[in-house]
Coordinates of C-alpha atoms and ligand atoms in Angstrom, one line a residue:
M1 CA 13.6 -56.0 -3.0
N2 CA 16.1 -57.0 -0.5
S3 CA 16.9 -60.3 -2.1
K4 CA 19.3 -58.7 -4.5
V5 CA 20.3 -55.8 -2.3
E6 CA 21.4 -58.0 0.5
Q7 CA 24.2 -59.3 -1.7
I8 CA 25.7 -55.8 -1.7
S9 CA 27.8 -55.4 1.4
A10 CA 27.9 -52.4 3.6
S11 CA 31.5 -51.8 2.7
T12 CA 30.6 -51.6 -1.0
I13 CA 28.1 -48.9 -0.1
C14 CA 30.8 -47.0 1.7
E15 CA 32.7 -46.9 -1.6
V16 CA 29.7 -45.8 -3.5
I17 CA 29.1 -43.0 -1.0
E18 CA 32.6 -41.8 -1.3
L19 CA 32.2 -41.8 -5.1
L20 CA 28.8 -40.0 -5.1
S21 CA 29.4 -37.5 -2.3
P22 CA 31.0 -34.7 -4.3
A23 CA 28.0 -34.7 -6.5
T24 CA 25.5 -33.7 -3.9
D25 CA 25.0 -31.2 -1.0
D26 CA 23.1 -33.9 0.9
Y27 CA 24.8 -36.4 3.1
L28 CA 24.6 -40.1 2.2
Y29 CA 25.2 -42.6 4.9
V30 CA 25.3 -46.3 5.7
Y31 CA 24.9 -47.7 9.2
D32 CA 26.2 -51.3 9.6
F33 CA 24.4 -52.9 12.5
G34 CA 26.6 -56.0 12.7
Q35 CA 29.9 -54.0 12.7
D36 CA 28.3 -51.1 14.7
H37 CA 29.9 -48.9 12.1
Y38 CA 28.6 -45.7 10.6
Y39 CA 29.9 -44.1 7.4
I40 CA 28.7 -40.7 6.1
S41 CA 29.6 -38.4 3.2
P42 CA 33.0 -36.9 4.2
H43 CA 31.7 -33.3 3.9
A44 CA 29.3 -34.0 6.8
R45 CA 32.3 -33.5 9.1
Q46 CA 32.7 -29.9 8.1
R47 CA 29.0 -29.3 8.9
F48 CA 28.1 -31.4 11.9
L49 CA 29.7 -32.1 15.3
L50 CA 31.0 -35.5 14.3
S51 CA 34.3 -37.0 15.4
D52 CA 34.9 -38.4 12.0
Y53 CA 32.9 -39.4 8.9
S54 CA 33.5 -43.0 9.6
F55 CA 33.2 -44.4 13.1
H56 CA 32.3 -47.3 15.4
N57 CA 30.4 -47.2 18.6
V58 CA 27.6 -45.6 16.7
S59 CA 25.1 -44.8 19.4
E60 CA 27.6 -43.1 21.6
N61 CA 29.1 -41.1 18.8
L62 CA 25.7 -40.1 17.4
K63 CA 24.6 -38.9 20.8
K64 CA 27.3 -36.2 20.7
A65 CA 26.2 -35.0 17.3
V66 CA 22.4 -35.0 17.8
Y67 CA 20.6 -32.0 19.5
P68 CA 20.1 -33.4 23.0
E69 CA 16.3 -32.9 23.1
D70 CA 15.9 -34.9 19.9
F71 CA 18.2 -37.9 20.7
P72 CA 15.5 -40.0 22.6
K73 CA 13.3 -39.7 19.5
L74 CA 16.1 -41.0 17.3
R75 CA 17.1 -43.8 19.6
A76 CA 13.5 -45.0 19.9
D77 CA 13.2 -45.1 16.1
L78 CA 16.4 -47.0 15.7
N79 CA 15.4 -49.4 18.4
E80 CA 12.1 -50.1 16.6
I81 CA 14.1 -50.9 13.4
L82 CA 16.1 -53.4 15.3
T83 CA 13.2 -55.1 17.1
T84 CA 10.5 -55.1 14.4
D85 CA 10.4 -55.8 10.7
R86 CA 10.1 -52.2 9.7
C87 CA 12.2 -51.4 6.6
T88 CA 12.2 -47.7 6.4
H89 CA 13.5 -44.9 8.6
N90 CA 12.2 -41.3 8.1
L91 CA 12.8 -38.9 10.8
T92 CA 13.0 -35.1 11.2
Y93 CA 15.3 -34.0 14.0
R94 CA 18.2 -31.6 14.8
L95 CA 21.9 -32.3 14.5
L96 CA 24.4 -30.0 16.0
S97 CA 26.6 -28.0 13.7
V98 CA 30.3 -27.6 14.3
E99 CA 29.4 -24.3 15.9
E100 CA 27.1 -26.4 18.2
K101 CA 24.0 -24.7 16.8
P102 CA 20.9 -26.9 16.0
V103 CA 20.4 -27.7 12.3
W104 CA 17.1 -29.3 11.2
I105 CA 17.6 -32.3 9.1
N106 CA 15.4 -35.0 7.6
C107 CA 17.0 -38.4 7.6
R108 CA 15.6 -41.2 5.5
G109 CA 17.0 -44.7 5.0
T110 CA 16.2 -48.2 3.9
V111 CA 16.9 -51.2 6.1
V112 CA 18.5 -54.2 4.4
R113 CA 17.8 -57.5 6.1
D114 CA 19.0 -61.0 5.6
E115 CA 16.8 -63.9 4.6
A116 CA 15.9 -64.5 8.2
G117 CA 14.8 -60.9 8.5
K118 CA 17.7 -59.8 10.7
P119 CA 18.7 -56.2 10.0
L120 CA 22.1 -56.0 8.3
Y121 CA 22.5 -52.3 7.6
M122 CA 20.6 -49.2 6.8
A123 CA 21.6 -46.8 3.9
G124 CA 20.1 -43.5 3.1
C125 CA 20.4 -39.8 2.9
I126 CA 20.3 -36.8 5.3
N127 CA 19.2 -33.5 4.0
E128 CA 19.1 -30.1 5.7
I129 CA 15.5 -28.9 5.6
G130 CA 16.5 -25.4 6.9
K131 CA 17.7 -24.7 3.4
D132 CA 14.3 -24.8 1.8
Q133 CA 12.6 -22.9 4.6
K134 CA 11.2 -26.1 6.3
A135 CA 13.1 -25.0 9.3
D136 CA 15.0 -22.0 10.6
N137 CA 18.5 -22.2 12.0
V138 CA 18.5 -18.8 13.7
S139 CA 15.7 -19.6 16.1
G140 CA 16.2 -23.3 15.9
L141 CA 12.6 -23.9 14.9
L142 CA 10.6 -25.6 12.2
G143 CA 9.5 -23.4 9.4
A144 CA 6.4 -22.7 7.2
A145 CA 6.9 -25.9 5.1
S146 CA 6.8 -28.0 8.2
L147 CA 3.7 -26.2 9.5
K148 CA 2.1 -26.9 6.1
L149 CA 2.9 -30.6 6.5
Y150 CA 1.6 -30.7 10.1
L151 CA -1.7 -29.1 9.1
S152 CA -2.1 -31.2 6.0
Q153 CA -2.9 -34.3 8.1
Y154 CA -6.4 -32.8 8.6
K155 CA -8.5 -33.0 5.5
E156 CA -12.1 -31.9 6.5
S157 CA -11.8 -29.6 9.4
F158 CA -9.3 -28.8 12.1
P159 CA -9.6 -30.2 15.7
A160 CA -10.6 -27.8 18.4
G161 CA -7.9 -25.4 19.6
F162 CA -6.3 -22.1 18.6
V163 CA -3.4 -20.7 16.7
L164 CA -1.4 -17.8 17.9
R165 CA 0.8 -15.8 15.6
I166 CA 3.4 -13.6 17.2
G167 CA 5.3 -10.9 15.4
V168 CA 8.3 -8.9 16.6
D169 CA 7.3 -5.2 16.3
N170 CA 9.6 -3.3 14.0
L171 CA 12.4 -5.8 13.7
K172 CA 13.7 -3.8 10.8
G173 CA 14.3 -0.9 13.2
V174 CA 16.2 -3.1 15.6
N175 CA 18.4 -4.4 12.7
A176 CA 19.0 -0.9 11.5
R177 CA 19.9 0.6 14.9
L178 CA 21.8 -2.3 16.5
G179 CA 22.8 -4.6 13.6
I180 CA 21.6 -7.8 12.1
E181 CA 23.2 -9.9 14.9
Y182 CA 21.2 -8.0 17.5
G183 CA 18.1 -8.6 15.4
D184 CA 19.0 -12.3 15.4
L185 CA 19.3 -12.2 19.2
V186 CA 15.9 -10.7 19.5
L187 CA 14.5 -13.5 17.3
Q188 CA 16.3 -16.2 19.3
K189 CA 15.1 -14.8 22.6
T190 CA 11.5 -14.4 21.4
S191 CA 11.5 -18.0 20.1
E192 CA 13.1 -19.2 23.4
F193 CA 10.5 -17.3 25.5
I194 CA 7.6 -18.7 23.4
S195 CA 9.0 -22.2 23.8
E196 CA 9.2 -21.8 27.5
C197 CA 5.6 -20.7 27.7
L198 CA 4.1 -23.6 25.6
L199 CA 1.7 -26.0 27.2
P200 CA 1.8 -29.7 26.5
G201 CA 0.9 -30.6 22.9
E202 CA 1.5 -27.1 21.5
T203 CA 3.9 -26.7 18.6
L204 CA 5.9 -23.7 17.5
Y205 CA 7.0 -22.7 14.1
R206 CA 8.8 -19.7 12.6
V207 CA 6.7 -18.8 9.6
V208 CA 8.3 -15.6 8.2
S209 CA 11.5 -13.8 9.2
D210 CA 10.0 -12.1 12.2
E211 CA 6.9 -14.1 12.9
F212 CA 6.2 -17.2 15.0
L213 CA 3.1 -19.4 15.1
V214 CA 1.9 -21.6 17.9
V215 CA -0.6 -24.3 17.1
D216 CA -2.7 -25.8 19.8
F217 CA -4.9 -28.8 18.8
E218 CA -5.5 -29.7 22.4
G219 CA -8.9 -28.0 22.5
R220 CA -7.7 -25.0 24.5
R221 CA -9.7 -21.8 24.2
T222 CA -8.5 -18.5 22.7
E223 CA -8.4 -17.1 26.1
E224 CA -5.4 -19.4 26.8
G225 CA -3.9 -18.2 23.5
K226 CA -4.1 -14.6 24.8
E227 CA -2.6 -15.7 28.1
L228 CA 0.3 -17.4 26.2
Y229 CA 0.9 -14.1 24.4
R230 CA 0.9 -12.2 27.7
N231 CA 3.3 -14.7 29.3
V232 CA 5.7 -14.3 26.4
R233 CA 5.4 -10.5 26.7
N234 CA 6.2 -10.6 30.4
K235 CA 9.3 -12.7 29.8
I236 CA 10.5 -10.2 27.2
H237 CA 9.8 -7.4 29.6
N238 CA 11.9 -9.0 32.2
F239 CA 14.7 -9.7 29.7
I240 CA 14.8 -6.1 28.8
I241 CA 15.1 -5.0 32.4
E242 CA 17.8 -7.7 32.9
K243 CA 19.7 -6.2 30.0
N244 CA 19.4 -2.7 31.5
Y245 CA 17.2 -1.5 28.6
E246 CA 20.1 -2.0 26.2
V247 CA 17.6 -3.5 23.8
L248 CA 13.9 -2.5 23.7
F249 CA 11.5 -4.5 21.6
T250 CA 7.8 -5.5 21.8
I251 CA 5.7 -8.2 20.2
S252 CA 2.2 -8.2 18.7
G253 CA -0.1 -11.2 18.6
G254 CA -3.1 -12.5 16.5
V255 CA -5.2 -15.3 17.8
L256 CA -7.5 -17.5 15.7
D257 CA -10.0 -20.0 17.0
F258 CA -9.9 -23.1 14.8
K259 CA -13.6 -23.1 14.8
D260 CA -13.5 -19.9 12.7
T261 CA -11.8 -21.6 9.8
D262 CA -14.3 -23.0 7.3
E263 CA -11.8 -25.3 5.6
A264 CA -8.8 -27.2 6.9
S265 CA -6.2 -25.5 4.9
Y266 CA -2.8 -24.1 5.6
S267 CA -3.5 -21.1 3.4
Q268 CA -6.5 -20.1 5.4
V269 CA -4.7 -20.4 8.7
M270 CA -1.9 -18.2 7.2
K271 CA -4.4 -15.7 5.8
Y272 CA -6.5 -15.3 8.9
T273 CA -3.6 -15.1 11.3
E274 CA -1.8 -12.6 9.1
Y275 CA -4.9 -10.4 9.2
A276 CA -5.2 -10.8 13.0
L277 CA -1.5 -9.9 13.5
N278 CA -1.8 -6.9 11.2
E279 CA -4.9 -5.8 13.2
A280 CA -2.9 -6.0 16.4
K281 CA -0.1 -3.9 14.8
R282 CA -2.7 -1.4 13.4
L283 CA -4.1 -1.0 16.9
G284 CA -0.8 0.3 18.0
K285 CA 1.4 -2.8 18.4
N286 CA 2.4 -4.5 21.7
T287 CA -1.1 -6.0 21.9
C288 CA -3.0 -9.1 20.9
Y289 CA -6.1 -9.2 18.6
L290 CA -8.6 -12.0 18.4
Y291 CA -9.7 -12.9 14.9
N292 CA -13.4 -12.1 14.2
T293 CA -15.2 -13.2 11.0
E294 CA -17.3 -10.0 10.8
D295 CA -14.3 -7.7 11.1
Y296 CA -12.5 -9.8 8.5
R297 CA -15.4 -9.5 6.0
R298 CA -15.4 -5.8 6.5
F299 CA -11.7 -5.6 6.0
L300 CA -12.0 -7.6 2.8
R301 CA -14.7 -5.3 1.5
R302 CA -12.6 -2.3 2.4
R303 CA -9.6 -3.7 0.7
N304 CA -11.5 -4.6 -2.4
L305 CA -13.2 -1.2 -2.5
N306 CA -9.7 0.4 -2.1
L307 CA -8.6 -1.6 -5.2
H308 CA -11.7 -0.6 -7.2
L309 CA -11.3 3.1 -6.3
R310 CA -7.7 3.1 -7.4
Q311 CA -8.6 1.4 -10.7
A312 CA -11.5 3.8 -11.2
I313 CA -9.2 6.8 -10.7
N314 CA -6.6 5.3 -13.1
N315 CA -9.4 4.7 -15.5
H316 CA -10.3 8.4 -16.0
F317 CA -12.5 8.4 -12.8
E318 CA -14.9 5.9 -14.2
G319 CA -17.7 5.3 -11.7
F320 CA -17.1 8.7 -10.0
E321 CA -20.0 11.2 -10.3
A322 CA -20.5 14.7 -9.0
Y323 CA -23.9 15.3 -7.4
F324 CA -25.2 18.8 -6.5
Q325 CA -27.5 19.7 -3.6
P326 CA -29.2 23.1 -3.8
L327 CA -28.6 25.7 -1.2
F328 CA -31.4 28.3 -0.5
S329 CA -31.7 31.6 1.2
A330 CA -33.7 31.1 4.3
D331 CA -35.9 34.2 4.0
D332 CA -37.2 33.9 0.5
H333 CA -36.2 30.4 -0.5
R334 CA -34.2 31.7 -3.4
L335 CA -31.7 29.3 -5.0
I336 CA -28.2 30.6 -3.9
G337 CA -26.0 27.8 -5.1
A338 CA -25.1 24.2 -4.7
E339 CA -22.9 21.9 -2.6
T340 CA -20.8 19.5 -4.7
L341 CA -21.0 15.9 -3.3
M342 CA -18.9 13.0 -4.5
R343 CA -20.5 9.8 -5.6
F344 CA -19.0 6.4 -6.5
R345 CA -20.9 3.8 -8.3
S346 CA -19.7 0.2 -8.8
E347 CA -21.7 -2.8 -9.9
D348 CA -19.2 -5.0 -7.8
F349 CA -20.5 -3.2 -4.7
G350 CA -24.2 -3.3 -5.6
G351 CA -24.4 0.2 -7.2
M352 CA -23.9 3.4 -5.2
V353 CA -21.4 3.3 -2.4
S354 CA -21.9 5.7 0.5
P355 CA -19.4 8.6 0.8
G356 CA -19.3 7.7 4.5
E357 CA -17.7 4.5 3.4
F358 CA -15.5 5.5 0.5
I359 CA -14.3 9.0 1.5
P360 CA -12.3 7.7 4.5
I361 CA -10.6 5.1 2.2
L362 CA -9.7 7.8 -0.3
E363 CA -8.3 9.9 2.6
E364 CA -6.3 7.0 4.1
T365 CA -4.8 6.1 0.8
F366 CA -4.3 9.8 -0.2
L367 CA -6.4 9.0 -3.3
I368 CA -8.5 11.9 -2.2
V369 CA -5.9 14.1 -3.8
P370 CA -6.6 13.1 -7.4
A371 CA -10.3 12.5 -6.7
G372 CA -10.7 15.9 -5.0
R373 CA -8.9 17.6 -7.9
W374 CA -11.3 15.9 -10.3
I375 CA -14.4 16.9 -8.4
M376 CA -13.2 20.5 -8.0
H377 CA -13.1 20.8 -11.8
E378 CA -16.5 19.2 -12.1
A379 CA -17.8 21.8 -9.6
L380 CA -16.3 24.8 -11.3
K381 CA -17.5 23.6 -14.7
M382 CA -21.0 23.3 -13.1
C383 CA -20.8 26.8 -11.7
R384 CA -19.7 28.3 -15.0
D385 CA -22.5 26.5 -16.9
V386 CA -25.3 27.5 -14.4
Q387 CA -24.1 31.1 -14.3
K388 CA -25.2 31.4 -17.9
Y389 CA -28.7 31.4 -16.4
L390 CA -28.0 32.6 -12.9
P391 CA -25.0 35.0 -12.9
D392 CA -24.7 35.0 -9.0
F393 CA -24.8 31.2 -8.6
K394 CA -22.4 29.9 -6.0
I395 CA -20.7 26.5 -5.8
S396 CA -19.5 24.8 -2.6
I397 CA -16.6 22.3 -2.6
N398 CA -15.7 20.0 0.3
I399 CA -11.9 19.9 0.9
S400 CA -10.4 17.2 3.0
H401 CA -7.6 17.7 5.5
V402 CA -5.5 15.2 3.6
Q403 CA -5.7 17.4 0.5
I404 CA -4.2 20.3 2.5
L405 CA -1.4 18.1 3.9
R406 CA -0.6 16.3 0.7
S407 CA -1.1 18.7 -2.2
S408 CA -0.9 22.3 -3.1
I409 CA -4.7 22.6 -3.0
G410 CA -4.8 26.4 -2.4
R411 CA -2.8 27.2 -5.5
E412 CA -4.8 24.6 -7.5
I413 CA -8.1 26.1 -6.5
L414 CA -7.1 29.7 -7.4
A415 CA -5.6 28.5 -10.8
A416 CA -8.8 26.6 -11.6
V417 CA -11.1 29.4 -10.6
K418 CA -9.2 31.6 -13.0
Q419 CA -9.2 29.0 -15.7
Y420 CA -13.0 28.8 -15.7
G421 CA -13.3 32.6 -15.7
L422 CA -15.1 32.6 -12.3
N423 CA -15.3 35.3 -9.7
P424 CA -13.6 33.9 -6.6
N425 CA -16.5 35.0 -4.4
C426 CA -18.8 32.5 -6.3
V427 CA -16.7 29.6 -4.9
T428 CA -17.1 28.3 -1.3
I429 CA -14.6 26.0 0.3
E430 CA -16.0 23.8 3.0
L431 CA -13.7 22.5 5.7
T432 CA -14.3 20.6 8.9
E433 CA -12.9 21.7 12.2
S434 CA -10.2 19.2 13.1
G435 CA -8.1 20.6 15.8
L436 CA -5.4 21.2 13.3
L437 CA -7.3 24.0 11.7
E438 CA -6.3 26.6 14.2
T439 CA -2.9 25.4 15.1
D440 CA -1.1 23.9 12.1
T441 CA 0.4 26.6 9.9
R442 CA -0.4 24.7 6.7
F443 CA -4.1 25.2 7.5
T444 CA -4.0 28.7 8.7
T445 CA -1.8 29.8 5.8
L446 CA -4.2 28.2 3.3
W447 CA -7.2 29.7 5.1
A448 CA -5.7 33.1 5.0
H449 CA -4.5 32.7 1.4
L450 CA -8.0 31.7 0.1
K451 CA -9.7 34.4 2.2
E452 CA -7.4 37.1 0.8
A453 CA -8.1 35.9 -2.8
G454 CA -11.9 36.4 -2.1
I455 CA -12.9 32.7 -1.8
T456 CA -15.9 32.1 0.6
L457 CA -15.0 29.9 3.5
A458 CA -17.4 27.7 5.3
L459 CA -16.8 25.8 8.5
D460 CA -18.6 22.4 8.0
D461 CA -20.3 20.1 10.5
F462 CA -20.6 22.5 13.3
G463 CA -21.9 20.9 16.5
T464 CA -20.4 17.5 15.9
G465 CA -16.9 17.5 17.2
Y466 CA -15.7 19.9 19.8
S467 CA -17.3 23.2 19.2
N468 CA -15.1 25.9 20.5
F469 CA -16.0 29.5 19.9
R470 CA -12.4 30.5 20.1
Y471 CA -11.7 29.1 16.6
L472 CA -14.7 31.0 15.2
T473 CA -13.2 34.2 16.4
D474 CA -9.7 33.2 15.2
L475 CA -10.7 31.8 11.8
Q476 CA -13.5 34.1 10.9
P477 CA -15.2 31.9 8.4
D478 CA -17.9 33.4 6.2
I479 CA -20.4 30.7 6.9
V480 CA -20.9 28.2 9.7
K481 CA -22.8 25.1 8.6
I482 CA -24.8 23.5 11.4
D483 CA -24.7 19.7 11.2
R484 CA -27.8 17.7 10.6
T485 CA -27.4 15.8 13.9
F486 CA -27.4 19.0 15.9
A487 CA -30.3 20.5 13.9
A488 CA -32.4 17.4 14.1
K489 CA -32.0 17.2 17.9
A490 CA -32.9 20.9 18.3
V491 CA -36.2 20.2 16.5
V492 CA -37.3 17.7 19.1
D493 CA -35.6 18.9 22.2
E494 CA -36.3 22.3 23.7
F495 CA -33.0 22.4 25.6
E496 CA -31.0 21.6 22.4
F497 CA -33.0 24.2 20.6
E498 CA -32.1 26.8 23.2
M499 CA -28.5 25.9 22.8
L500 CA -28.6 26.1 19.0
S501 CA -30.3 29.5 19.3
L502 CA -27.6 30.7 21.5
F503 CA -24.9 29.5 19.2
S504 CA -26.7 31.1 16.3
K505 CA -26.8 34.4 18.1
M506 CA -23.1 34.2 18.9
I507 CA -22.2 33.3 15.3
H508 CA -24.3 36.3 14.1
G509 CA -22.6 38.4 16.8
L510 CA -19.3 37.6 15.1
D511 CA -20.9 38.8 11.8
L512 CA -20.8 35.3 10.3
K513 CA -23.6 33.6 8.4
V514 CA -25.4 30.4 9.5
C515 CA -26.4 27.6 7.2
V516 CA -28.7 24.8 8.6
E517 CA -28.1 21.5 6.9
G518 CA -30.3 18.4 6.7
V519 CA -33.7 19.9 6.7
E520 CA -36.0 17.0 6.1
T521 CA -39.6 18.2 6.7
A522 CA -41.7 21.3 6.6
A523 CA -42.0 21.2 10.4
E524 CA -38.3 21.1 10.8
M525 CA -37.9 24.0 8.4
E526 CA -40.4 26.1 10.3
K527 CA -38.8 25.5 13.6
L528 CA -35.2 26.0 12.4
C529 CA -36.1 29.2 10.6
Q530 CA -36.7 30.8 14.0
L531 CA -33.0 30.9 14.6
P532 CA -32.9 32.5 12.0
P533 CA -30.3 31.1 9.6
E534 CA -29.2 32.8 6.3
Y535 CA -29.2 29.6 4.3
L536 CA -31.0 26.3 4.3
Q537 CA -30.1 22.9 2.8
G538 CA -31.8 19.6 3.1
F539 CA -33.8 16.8 1.4
F540 CA -37.0 18.8 2.0
L541 CA -35.8 21.5 -0.3
G542 CA -33.8 19.4 -2.7
K543 CA -31.9 16.2 -2.7
P544 CA -28.4 15.9 -4.2
C545 CA -28.6 15.0 -7.9
P546 CA -26.5 15.0 -11.2
K547 CA -25.9 18.2 -13.0
E548 CA -28.5 17.9 -15.8
Q549 CA -31.2 17.0 -13.3
F550 CA -30.2 19.9 -11.1
I551 CA -30.5 22.4 -13.9
E552 CA -33.8 21.0 -15.0
Q553 CA -35.2 20.9 -11.5
F554 CA -33.8 24.0 -9.8
V555 CA -32.6 26.4 -12.5
H556 CA -35.1 26.3 -15.3
I557 CA -38.2 26.9 -13.3
Ligands
C2E601 P1 -21.2 16.9 4.3 O1 -20.2 17.8 3.7 O2 -21.7 17.3 5.7 O3 -22.4 16.8 3.3 C1 -23.7 16.8 3.6 C2 -24.3 15.5 3.7 O4 -25.6 15.5 4.2 C3 -24.4 14.8 2.3 O5 -24.1 13.4 2.5 C4 -25.8 15.0 1.9 O6 -26.3 14.1 1.0 C5 -26.5 14.8 3.3 N1 -27.8 15.5 3.4 C6 -28.2 16.6 2.8 N2 -29.5 16.9 3.1 C7 -29.9 15.9 4.0 C8 -31.1 15.7 4.7 O7 -32.1 16.4 4.6 N3 -31.1 14.6 5.5 C9 -30.1 13.7 5.6 N4 -30.2 12.7 6.4 N5 -28.9 13.9 5.0 C10 -28.8 15.0 4.2 P2 -23.2 12.6 1.6 O8 -23.4 13.0 0.2 O9 -23.5 11.2 1.9 O10 -21.8 13.0 2.0 C11 -21.3 12.6 3.3 C12 -20.0 13.3 3.6 O11 -19.0 12.9 2.7 C13 -20.1 14.8 3.4 O12 -20.7 15.4 4.5 C14 -18.6 15.1 3.3 O13 -18.0 15.2 4.5 C15 -18.1 13.9 2.5 N6 -18.0 14.3 1.1 C16 -18.9 14.2 0.1 N7 -18.4 14.6 -1.0 C17 -17.1 15.0 -0.8 C18 -16.1 15.5 -1.6 O14 -16.2 15.8 -2.8 N8 -14.9 15.8 -1.0 C19 -14.7 15.5 0.3 N9 -13.5 15.8 0.8 N10 -15.7 15.0 1.1 C20 -16.9 14.8 0.6
CA602 CA1 -20.1 19.9 3.4
CA603 CA1 -21.9 19.1 6.8

């Protein structure tokens, strides 16, 4: 190739560069070795710390324009060109901008030699890789594209080591309070502190606006990754003190052991570390979380379930079902009513999903508001239909705290009760003690409002959380439901039974009714009836089932 090219002189190339320069943002250059002369697109002078766009004494002049840490690398590469027969130059390093800030560039060139192989000149192009996110000029670090390139050298699996992803907590808040420039300072300092804490062989990237990633392929353990995180945190802490608490910020970290990746891919590293960092933030920020495959699987299932629940709700509650469990009077085992229990069925999750799994997701996402509204209507419809046969039939509905905080559930209940032509005292609302129940006015107002309208109120899961008699006196529910865990213990443990007995007496002393939940056997029923409760509920007497089955099994007898 050089046979023709070598006839073109370096000075001709200078002319070509001058001609082409206005047509590109990149910087074309020619380096004439014989003349020790360098010529670069004139607009480079406005960007980089160059004395001119055409100069002699190349090495000395370049030294002023190159980021000091990177100059040895450049010099070594150029030396190799001059002393071997290599014909290409391809190097990523930093130049200094006119503001003396590092700017990541990639410099490529072709070396033209004479017939004897002596290098005449090198011509090529410099481009700023910061522009396409390969590097970041705020922190002076390489970016996600460079990380991708670095990881792509491994095809089958990654070598032993770890990756630590560090995120600045709530950078948006810092930007909003103190301005973008302060935000930039926080990022610069964070990147500086991480750099100072790196051990030999570790590389640092800035992957998204407020996140950094350290790769260690040196076989170090995740413990050392956590240690690195702690060291950076300490430096930040000291910096904050030094600045007299003018700026307060923290960082979170997610560590991934490379042995936990099952393929050598950039996307997997990004996905797993993103999850790990999010977990650290979810755990309250200013902490470090170690990636764990089991947790991640659970997280994926949860996320997927969340998606399915949302879709099901948007799709007219497809997959949601209302089950009903009978409630009996304890003395004559007469059917009193039913508790409405939500079910969710999805083939993608192997059929029925346990309410213990999906109800918390509905609550977290506030989807319990539409789902709770839906089941309330199913429950009231059921009550209306069964009352055709049993006019005193009562229906119980579970209400979540989220529904109280996020909707006008009280008004909705009363409107729906009216809509179905039901007597309010046929409807029981079950609520769990939460600590908020006695103190938050939204709860106490709702409670008083429903009570006044004649709705029956039941305090659910008694004996699980903190059981304080004070709130029984304050709230005056109509029914206290003893949780299965408490009842089951009382059956096998005399002391527990004594305690339950005592509770039961006190509840009766307040003129409230007791319902024992989760009666599974005849023996359990016999023992628990000694309390004695007013109501019984449990698999032994009847399992939750759909409406038609319920009517067939418990109503038409
Ligand atoms: P919960 O309100 O305490 O409901 C009673 C739970 O005990 C039900 O579980 C029922 O199937 C189960 N159970 C009844 N008898 C027995 C028994 O003899 N042995 C045993 N081992 N268990 C028995 P389920 O249906 O899995 O519901 C779990 C929880 O999910 C409910 O506890 C309630 O907190 C919540 N939940 C269910 N449906 C709804 C709903 O529509 N809205 C709201 N907000 N929460 C609901
Ligand atoms: Ca309940
Ligand atoms: Ca319960």
